[in-house]
């Protein structure tokens, strides 16, 4: 009897993924949760894996592990179990599931170093091929050449013979593991002194020249930003640096995040209102019980949910346990972070994608060591390696960013529930506009519903005036601004109060369109119009990252009559200038905020009163607290209602309610103007009333009749391939297979299969896309079915060139 390690191996496809068993050599000291190096496949090439399980048994038929990366587990038992759950529920591979538990900086690369031990000569039993190989290797002039020879040999022939030689003791191998630790800073770039004093002495390529011109103008930028602005790759910037014309230096982002910390405050000093106290007591009471449970806090905008979180987190750590606060977007992090740092200091760890790899690794280590017992972060922070969780809070819980759109395609809510179950912890979901799914569960008593109906400041919710834009047009006002809104903005300017204007996302991008055939200019790889970015003068695709010079001719009809239009954006900007010439306007959009640093600075400047008006898309709509904002204008969100998926009403209602809720959060009462061409639409009316419950009743009725979540689950099967015929044939073959298997299975719960159809964006990144929707119940039986369809589907001949994944309750709209 010896030890067997069951390993999640990297680089496997779902259709042949499983745990692979290896013998653990006597000399190798490993435990469950350690990373290892394994020989894989016929050629025994090395791969990284994670040990999921160790057991005793007969290892005679097994290959031995090649080496261990870690001496101590990097993934705890709880998270290993969670990985198994993730695989079953999101149809990813074991390795994908364990990988998401680790910060990206922890990926390792292996380099093997070979040497020939002294006095070694092949003796005894060894194959002739191995003997022959050895004699050629023995001729190498030194270790460097030896290693090159072996590397080339392995690439071509696999490593069976090499392994044989190692076992025979005539070749020694040593693995060197290198972690891709990023640096704890962001790479910045500026022109060198030498270049600035004598540019003529450098001969630059046209692309480098472009970057140099940009840097001369802007002084410095991050490498990424410089590349973006010049429409070149990072490599061009790197070459510029290599030539000596520019220098790279580190910018400590971490410091940057902390800069604004407002001194220290004591959570004990906050006094909760009666409503807040009640909510707090209910949750704390449950924490004392030490039984897992879920609360849904429905609190109107400005009801002071954050203060309740602070108190509860303080209580959690006083109980000696740990707390997690999840927020939907990185843009909201700094404000929240600053507040929590001033309350809890170094006990807070932050995890979000805006941090460099090195920073994320640092934070991960602080959590793992137990130095940080409060974790704040976006979606993936839910996997933070806390060991004794008492409380998980999901703020703005209705946001779709909590659902992962890439493998593993998990729902943060599910993972949080799993972890609370393991830790006997409480999950608190909170929002002014909960998702229909969550509210439905609260209504049925699965979640405990808590409510805060009043604003903390006890000022009422903003009063909303709806403006019928059809009437404006009839009465001769062709502008983007209703007369009412202009009046209100002027009033605010006069009183020195701030205003926020919300635009539809689509209306915020400038696209190029043809006056003759009325076609927009599409991305060459995607069925998505390119958007024009004024700042770098280029056309860009937001889906695949394509960039190009603006076109002069319509690609569809050859006409040269092209206009740029942003569904009114440009006109809107001009009008803003003419109506409010003296106003200080902050524009927040993808173009001006591509840098994650400018987010924070812009919001801080606005908060400090350096601007009168902030205009932007959903990103300004949620979660932010600006006490001096008293007016909110919703310019055009009509289109969002018709986005074409069953969640578009929910999204639009939530967006309007949330943005209106940005107003009147301080002493003074807020007003809102809601401009629309469809004033009779009930969603508009409910949003104007900020009547969440009314909205919920209407929406759940529709979902019941139409059978949409939460009345069922919806599994999206997404197919992609290089050409449309291939992808369609693949999807057709899979649906045929599904129907056969469904007949055999006779599932216990109802199932409806719809499709295949072309996805709303039929082509992205050059890949054609089809989907099948399966309405079902997310039961073990159905998950088994889905897994089988994916595995068997991948083996169909029609699927040879098609990629397929399944996304449970993923978005239909894309
Ligand atoms: P929500 O997240 O529910 O929309 P916030 O948590 O941002 O609301 O609170 C709204 C405002 O009320 C904030 O400016 C906050 O500082 C203030 N506030 C809330 N609760 C308290 C309290 N207990 N004591 C002092 N100020 C509070
Ligand atoms: Zn045309
Ligand atoms: Zn594209």
PDB file of C-alpha atoms and ligand atoms in Angstrom, residues 523-526 528 530 541-546 764-765, ligand 3:
ATOM      1  CA  UNK A 523     -15.731  45.746 -36.631  1.00  0.00           C
ATOM      2  CA  UNK A 524     -14.029  43.429 -39.124  1.00  0.00           C
ATOM      3  CA  UNK A 525     -14.165  40.614 -36.530  1.00  0.00           C
ATOM      4  CA  UNK A 526     -17.503  41.202 -34.826  1.00  0.00           C
ATOM      5  CA  UNK A 528     -20.753  45.137 -33.561  1.00  0.00           C
ATOM      6  CA  UNK A 530     -16.977  50.291 -34.183  1.00  0.00           C
ATOM      7  CA  UNK A 541     -14.195  47.588 -30.971  1.00  0.00           C
ATOM      8  CA  UNK A 542     -15.216  47.087 -27.362  1.00  0.00           C
ATOM      9  CA  UNK A 543     -15.643  43.371 -27.775  1.00  0.00           C
ATOM     10  CA  UNK A 544     -12.432  42.163 -29.355  1.00  0.00           C
ATOM     11  CA  UNK A 545     -10.164  45.164 -28.854  1.00  0.00           C
ATOM     12  CA  UNK A 546      -9.673  45.821 -32.579  1.00  0.00           C
ATOM     13  CA  UNK A 764     -17.376  38.296 -31.910  1.00  0.00           C
ATOM     14  CA  UNK A 765     -13.617  38.264 -32.294  1.00  0.00           C
TER      15      UNK A 765
HETATM   16 ZN1  LIG B   3     -14.494  43.365 -32.662  1.00  0.00          ZN
END
